[in-house]
CSV table of N, CA, C and O in Angstrom, one decimal:
chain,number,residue,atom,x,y,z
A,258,UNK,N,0.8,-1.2,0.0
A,258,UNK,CA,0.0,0.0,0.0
A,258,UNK,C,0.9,1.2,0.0
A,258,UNK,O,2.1,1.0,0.0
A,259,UNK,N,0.6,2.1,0.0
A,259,UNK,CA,1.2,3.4,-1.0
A,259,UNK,C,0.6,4.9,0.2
A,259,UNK,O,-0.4,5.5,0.4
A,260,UNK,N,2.1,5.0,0.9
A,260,UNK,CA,1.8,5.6,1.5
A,260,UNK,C,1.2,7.4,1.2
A,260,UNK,O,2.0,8.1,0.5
A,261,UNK,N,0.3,8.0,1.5
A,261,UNK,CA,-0.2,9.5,1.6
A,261,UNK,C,0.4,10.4,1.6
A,261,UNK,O,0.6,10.8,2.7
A,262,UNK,N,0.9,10.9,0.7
A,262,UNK,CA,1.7,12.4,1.7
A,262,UNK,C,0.8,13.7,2.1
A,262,UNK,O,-0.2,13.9,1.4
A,263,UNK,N,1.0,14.3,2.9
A,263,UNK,CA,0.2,15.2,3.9
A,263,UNK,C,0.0,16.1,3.1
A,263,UNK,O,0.9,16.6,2.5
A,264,UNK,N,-1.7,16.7,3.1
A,264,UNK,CA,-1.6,17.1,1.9
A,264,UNK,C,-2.2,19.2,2.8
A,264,UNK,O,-2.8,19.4,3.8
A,265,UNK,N,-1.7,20.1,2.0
A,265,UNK,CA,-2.1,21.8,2.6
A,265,UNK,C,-2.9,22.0,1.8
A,265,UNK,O,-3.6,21.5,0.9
A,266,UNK,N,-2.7,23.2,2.5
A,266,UNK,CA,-3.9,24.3,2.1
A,266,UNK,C,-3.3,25.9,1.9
A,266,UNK,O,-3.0,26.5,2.9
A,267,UNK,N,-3.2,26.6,0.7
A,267,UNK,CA,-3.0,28.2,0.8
A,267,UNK,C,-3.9,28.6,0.3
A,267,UNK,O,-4.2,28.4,-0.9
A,268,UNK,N,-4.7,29.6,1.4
A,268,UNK,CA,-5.9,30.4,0.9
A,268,UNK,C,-5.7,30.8,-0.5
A,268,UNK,O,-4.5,30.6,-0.8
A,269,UNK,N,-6.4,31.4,-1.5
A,269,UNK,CA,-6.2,32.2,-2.4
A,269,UNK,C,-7.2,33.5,-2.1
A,269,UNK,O,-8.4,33.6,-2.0
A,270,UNK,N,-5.8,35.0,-1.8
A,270,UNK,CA,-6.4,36.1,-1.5
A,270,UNK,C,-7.7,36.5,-2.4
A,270,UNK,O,-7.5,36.3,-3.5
A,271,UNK,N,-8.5,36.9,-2.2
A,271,UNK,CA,-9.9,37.6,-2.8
A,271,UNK,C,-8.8,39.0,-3.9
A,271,UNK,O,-7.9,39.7,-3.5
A,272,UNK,N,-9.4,38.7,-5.2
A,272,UNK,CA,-8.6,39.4,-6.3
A,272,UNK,C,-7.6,39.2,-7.1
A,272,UNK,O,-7.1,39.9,-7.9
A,273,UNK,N,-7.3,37.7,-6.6
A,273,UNK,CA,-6.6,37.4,-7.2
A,273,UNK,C,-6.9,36.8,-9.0
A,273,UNK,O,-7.6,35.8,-9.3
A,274,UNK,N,-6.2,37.7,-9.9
A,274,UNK,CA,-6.8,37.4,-11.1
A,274,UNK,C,-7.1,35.8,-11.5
A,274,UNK,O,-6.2,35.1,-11.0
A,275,UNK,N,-8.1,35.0,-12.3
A,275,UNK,CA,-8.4,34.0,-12.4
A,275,UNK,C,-7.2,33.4,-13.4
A,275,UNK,O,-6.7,32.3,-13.1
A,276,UNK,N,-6.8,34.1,-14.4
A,276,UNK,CA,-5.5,33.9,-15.2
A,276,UNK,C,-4.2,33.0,-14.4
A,276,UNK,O,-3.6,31.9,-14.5
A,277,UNK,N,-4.2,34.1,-13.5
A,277,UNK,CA,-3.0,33.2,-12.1
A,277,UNK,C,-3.2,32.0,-11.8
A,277,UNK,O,-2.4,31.0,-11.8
A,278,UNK,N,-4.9,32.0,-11.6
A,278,UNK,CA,-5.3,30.4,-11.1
A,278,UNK,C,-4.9,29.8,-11.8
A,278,UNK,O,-3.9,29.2,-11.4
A,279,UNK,N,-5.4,29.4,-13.1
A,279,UNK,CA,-5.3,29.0,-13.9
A,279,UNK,C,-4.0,28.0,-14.3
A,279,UNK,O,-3.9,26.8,-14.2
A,280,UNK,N,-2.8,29.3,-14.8
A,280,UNK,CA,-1.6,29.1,-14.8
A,280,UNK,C,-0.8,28.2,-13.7
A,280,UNK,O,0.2,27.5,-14.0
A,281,UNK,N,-1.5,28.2,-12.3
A,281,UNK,CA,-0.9,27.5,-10.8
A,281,UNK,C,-1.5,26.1,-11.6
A,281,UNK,O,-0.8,25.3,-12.3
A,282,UNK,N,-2.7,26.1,-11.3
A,282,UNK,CA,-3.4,24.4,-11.8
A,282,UNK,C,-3.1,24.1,-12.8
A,282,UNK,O,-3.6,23.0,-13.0
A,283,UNK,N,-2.4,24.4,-13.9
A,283,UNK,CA,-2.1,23.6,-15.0
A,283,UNK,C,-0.3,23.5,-14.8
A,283,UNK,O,0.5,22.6,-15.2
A,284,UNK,N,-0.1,24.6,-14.1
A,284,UNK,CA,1.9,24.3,-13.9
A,284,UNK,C,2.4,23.6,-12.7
A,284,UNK,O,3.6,23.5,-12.7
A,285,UNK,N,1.4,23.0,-11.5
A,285,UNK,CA,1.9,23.2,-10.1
A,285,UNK,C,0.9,21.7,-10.0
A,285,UNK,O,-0.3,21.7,-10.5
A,286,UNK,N,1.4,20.5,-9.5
A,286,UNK,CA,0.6,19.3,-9.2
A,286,UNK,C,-0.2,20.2,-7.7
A,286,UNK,O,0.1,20.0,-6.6
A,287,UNK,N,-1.3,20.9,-8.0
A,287,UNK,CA,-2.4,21.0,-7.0
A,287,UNK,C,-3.4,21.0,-7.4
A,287,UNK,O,-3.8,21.2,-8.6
A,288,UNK,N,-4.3,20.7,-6.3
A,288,UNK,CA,-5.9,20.8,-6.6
A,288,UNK,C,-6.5,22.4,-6.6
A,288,UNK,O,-5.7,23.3,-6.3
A,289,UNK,N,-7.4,22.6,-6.8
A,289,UNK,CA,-8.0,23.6,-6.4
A,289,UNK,C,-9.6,23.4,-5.5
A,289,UNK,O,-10.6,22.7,-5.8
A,290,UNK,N,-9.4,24.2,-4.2
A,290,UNK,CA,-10.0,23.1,-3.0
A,290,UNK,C,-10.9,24.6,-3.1
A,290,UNK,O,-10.6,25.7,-3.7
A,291,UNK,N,-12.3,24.0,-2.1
A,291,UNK,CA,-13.3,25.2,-1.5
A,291,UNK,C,-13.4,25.0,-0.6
A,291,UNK,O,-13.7,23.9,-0.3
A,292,UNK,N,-13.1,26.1,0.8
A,292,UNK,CA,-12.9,25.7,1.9
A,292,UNK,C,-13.9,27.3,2.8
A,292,UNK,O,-13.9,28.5,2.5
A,293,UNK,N,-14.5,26.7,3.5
A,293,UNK,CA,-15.1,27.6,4.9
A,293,UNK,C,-14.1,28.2,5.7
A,293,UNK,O,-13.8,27.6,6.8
A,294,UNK,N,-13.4,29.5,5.4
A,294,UNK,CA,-13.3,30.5,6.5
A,294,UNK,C,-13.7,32.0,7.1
A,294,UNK,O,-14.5,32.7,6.5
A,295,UNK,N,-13.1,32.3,8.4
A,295,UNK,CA,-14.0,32.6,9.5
A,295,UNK,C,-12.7,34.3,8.3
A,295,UNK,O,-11.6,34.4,7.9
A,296,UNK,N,-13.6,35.0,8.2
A,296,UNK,CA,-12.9,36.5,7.7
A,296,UNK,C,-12.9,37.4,9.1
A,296,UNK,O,-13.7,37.3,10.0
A,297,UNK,N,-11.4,38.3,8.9
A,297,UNK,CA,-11.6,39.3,9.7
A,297,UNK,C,-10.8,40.4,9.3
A,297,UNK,O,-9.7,40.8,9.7
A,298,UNK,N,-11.6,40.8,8.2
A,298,UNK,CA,-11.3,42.4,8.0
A,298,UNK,C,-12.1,43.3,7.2
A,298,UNK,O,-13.1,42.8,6.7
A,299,UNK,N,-11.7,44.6,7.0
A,299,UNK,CA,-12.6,45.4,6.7
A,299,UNK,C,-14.3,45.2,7.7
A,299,UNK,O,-14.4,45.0,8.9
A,300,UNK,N,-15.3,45.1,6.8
A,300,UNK,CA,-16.6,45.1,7.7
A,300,UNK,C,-16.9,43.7,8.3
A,300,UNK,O,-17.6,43.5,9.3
A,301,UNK,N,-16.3,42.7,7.6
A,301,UNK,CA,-16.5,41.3,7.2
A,301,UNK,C,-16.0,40.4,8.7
A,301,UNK,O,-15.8,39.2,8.5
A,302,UNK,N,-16.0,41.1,10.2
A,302,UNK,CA,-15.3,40.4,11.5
A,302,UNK,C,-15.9,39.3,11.7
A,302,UNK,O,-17.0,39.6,12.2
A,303,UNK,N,-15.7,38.2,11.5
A,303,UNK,CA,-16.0,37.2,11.7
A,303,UNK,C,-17.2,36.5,11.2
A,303,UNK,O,-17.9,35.8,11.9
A,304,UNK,N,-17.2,36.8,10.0
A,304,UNK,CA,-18.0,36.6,8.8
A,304,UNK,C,-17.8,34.9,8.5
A,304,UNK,O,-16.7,34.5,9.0
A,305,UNK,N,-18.3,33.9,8.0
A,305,UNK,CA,-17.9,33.1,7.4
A,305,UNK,C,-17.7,33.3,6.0
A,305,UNK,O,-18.3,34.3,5.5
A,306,UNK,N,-17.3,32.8,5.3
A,306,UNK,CA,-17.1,32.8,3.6
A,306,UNK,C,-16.7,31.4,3.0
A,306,UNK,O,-16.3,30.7,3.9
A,307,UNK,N,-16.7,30.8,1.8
A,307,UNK,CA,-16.3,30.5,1.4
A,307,UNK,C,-15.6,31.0,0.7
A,307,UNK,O,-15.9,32.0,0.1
A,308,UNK,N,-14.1,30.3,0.6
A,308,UNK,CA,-12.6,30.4,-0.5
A,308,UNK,C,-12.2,29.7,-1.1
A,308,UNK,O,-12.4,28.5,-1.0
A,309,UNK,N,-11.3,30.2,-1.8
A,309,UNK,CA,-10.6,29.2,-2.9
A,309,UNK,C,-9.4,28.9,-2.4
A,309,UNK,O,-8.9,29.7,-1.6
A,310,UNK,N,-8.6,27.8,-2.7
A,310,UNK,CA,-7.5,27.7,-1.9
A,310,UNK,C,-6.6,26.4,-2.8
A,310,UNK,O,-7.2,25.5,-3.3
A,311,UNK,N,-5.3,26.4,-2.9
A,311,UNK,CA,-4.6,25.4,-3.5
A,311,UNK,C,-4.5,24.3,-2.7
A,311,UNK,O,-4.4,24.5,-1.4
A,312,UNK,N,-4.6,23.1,-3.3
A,312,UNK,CA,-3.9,22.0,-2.1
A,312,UNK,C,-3.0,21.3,-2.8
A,312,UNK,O,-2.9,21.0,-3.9
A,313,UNK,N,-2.3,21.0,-1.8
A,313,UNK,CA,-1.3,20.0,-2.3
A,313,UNK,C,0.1,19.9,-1.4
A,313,UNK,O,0.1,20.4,-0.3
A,314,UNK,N,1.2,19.3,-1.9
A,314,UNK,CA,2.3,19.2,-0.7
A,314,UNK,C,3.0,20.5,-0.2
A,314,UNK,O,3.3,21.5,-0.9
A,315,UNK,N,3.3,20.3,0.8
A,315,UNK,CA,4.0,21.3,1.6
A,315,UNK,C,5.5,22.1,0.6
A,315,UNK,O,5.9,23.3,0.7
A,316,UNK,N,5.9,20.9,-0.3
A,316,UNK,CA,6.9,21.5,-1.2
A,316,UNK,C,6.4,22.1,-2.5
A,316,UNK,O,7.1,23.0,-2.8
A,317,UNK,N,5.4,21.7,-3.2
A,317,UNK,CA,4.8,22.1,-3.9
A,317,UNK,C,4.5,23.7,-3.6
A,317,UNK,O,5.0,24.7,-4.3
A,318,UNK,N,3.7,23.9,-2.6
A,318,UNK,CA,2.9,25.1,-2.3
A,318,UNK,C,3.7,25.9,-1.8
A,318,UNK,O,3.2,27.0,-1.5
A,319,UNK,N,5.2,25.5,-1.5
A,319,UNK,CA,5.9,26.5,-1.2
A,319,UNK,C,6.7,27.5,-2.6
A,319,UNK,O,7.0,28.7,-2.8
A,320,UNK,N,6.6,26.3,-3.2
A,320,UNK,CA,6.4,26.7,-5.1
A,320,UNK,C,5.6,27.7,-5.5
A,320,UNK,O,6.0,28.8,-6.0
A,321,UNK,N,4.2,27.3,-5.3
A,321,UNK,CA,3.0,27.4,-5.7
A,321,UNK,C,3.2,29.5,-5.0
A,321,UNK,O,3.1,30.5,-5.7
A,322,UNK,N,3.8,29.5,-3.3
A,322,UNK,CA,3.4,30.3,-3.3
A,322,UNK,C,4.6,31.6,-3.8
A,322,UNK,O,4.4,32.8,-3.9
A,323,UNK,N,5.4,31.0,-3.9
A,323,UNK,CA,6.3,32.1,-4.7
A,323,UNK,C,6.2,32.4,-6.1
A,323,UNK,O,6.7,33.3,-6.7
A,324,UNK,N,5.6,31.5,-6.5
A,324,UNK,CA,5.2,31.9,-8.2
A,324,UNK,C,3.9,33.0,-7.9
A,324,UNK,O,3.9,34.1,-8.6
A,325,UNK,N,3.1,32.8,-7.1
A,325,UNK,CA,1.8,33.8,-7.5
A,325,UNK,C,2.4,35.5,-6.8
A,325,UNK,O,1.8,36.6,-6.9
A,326,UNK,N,3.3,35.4,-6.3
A,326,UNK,CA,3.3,36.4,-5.9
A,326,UNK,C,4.5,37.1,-6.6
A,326,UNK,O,4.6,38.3,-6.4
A,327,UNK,N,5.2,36.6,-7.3
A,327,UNK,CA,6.0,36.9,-8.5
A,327,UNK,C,5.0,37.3,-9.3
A,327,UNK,O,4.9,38.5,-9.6
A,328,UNK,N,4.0,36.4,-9.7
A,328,UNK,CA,3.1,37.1,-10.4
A,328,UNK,C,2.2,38.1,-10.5
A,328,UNK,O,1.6,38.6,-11.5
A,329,UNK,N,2.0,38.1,-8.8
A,329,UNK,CA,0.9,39.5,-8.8
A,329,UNK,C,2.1,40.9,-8.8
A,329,UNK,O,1.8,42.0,-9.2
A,330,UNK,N,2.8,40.6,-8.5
A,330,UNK,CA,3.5,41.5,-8.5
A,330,UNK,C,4.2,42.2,-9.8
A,330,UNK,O,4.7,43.3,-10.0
A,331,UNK,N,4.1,41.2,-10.6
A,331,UNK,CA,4.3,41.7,-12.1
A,331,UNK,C,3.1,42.1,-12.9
A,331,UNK,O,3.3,42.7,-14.0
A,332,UNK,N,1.7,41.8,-12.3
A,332,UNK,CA,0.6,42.1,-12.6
A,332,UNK,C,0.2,43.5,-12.0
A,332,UNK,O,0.0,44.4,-12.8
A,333,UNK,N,0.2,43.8,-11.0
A,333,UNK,CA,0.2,45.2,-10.5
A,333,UNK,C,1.1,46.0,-10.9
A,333,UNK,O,0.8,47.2,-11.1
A,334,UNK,N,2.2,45.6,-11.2
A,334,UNK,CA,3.5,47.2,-12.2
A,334,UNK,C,3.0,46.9,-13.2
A,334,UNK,O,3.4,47.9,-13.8
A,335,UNK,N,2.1,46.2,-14.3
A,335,UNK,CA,1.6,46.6,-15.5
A,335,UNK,C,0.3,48.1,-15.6
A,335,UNK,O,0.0,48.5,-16.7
């Protein structure tokens, strides 16, 4: 039998362009997960919501999360 590897979770911030998504799930072995959390900011204190969020390994998403932010970041100086 074939052991599991442990699998995460990185929110995806609200705004983040769908393009990004996209590009993560077809370049990065993750899922794209829907998950219940509790918000606390702007009006929204302890709001529930659902979000979008990548999953997948701890190595992966540490990938996952320096590419998107490479990318928003080249997204916002355009």
């Amino acid at each position: 039998m074939e052991e599991q590897a442990e699998l995460y979770d990185i929110i995806i911030p609200p705004g983040v362009p769908r393009s990004i998504i996209t590009d993560v799930v077809k370049k990065f072995d993750v899922e794209l997960a829907d998950r219940r959390e509790r918000i606390s900011f702007a009006n929204m204190d302890g709001d529930e919501r659902e979000v979008l969020a990548f999953r997948g390994t701890k190595p992966v998403l540490e990938e996952v999360e320096a590419y998107v932010r490479a990318e928003l970041l080249q997204f916002i100086g355009e």
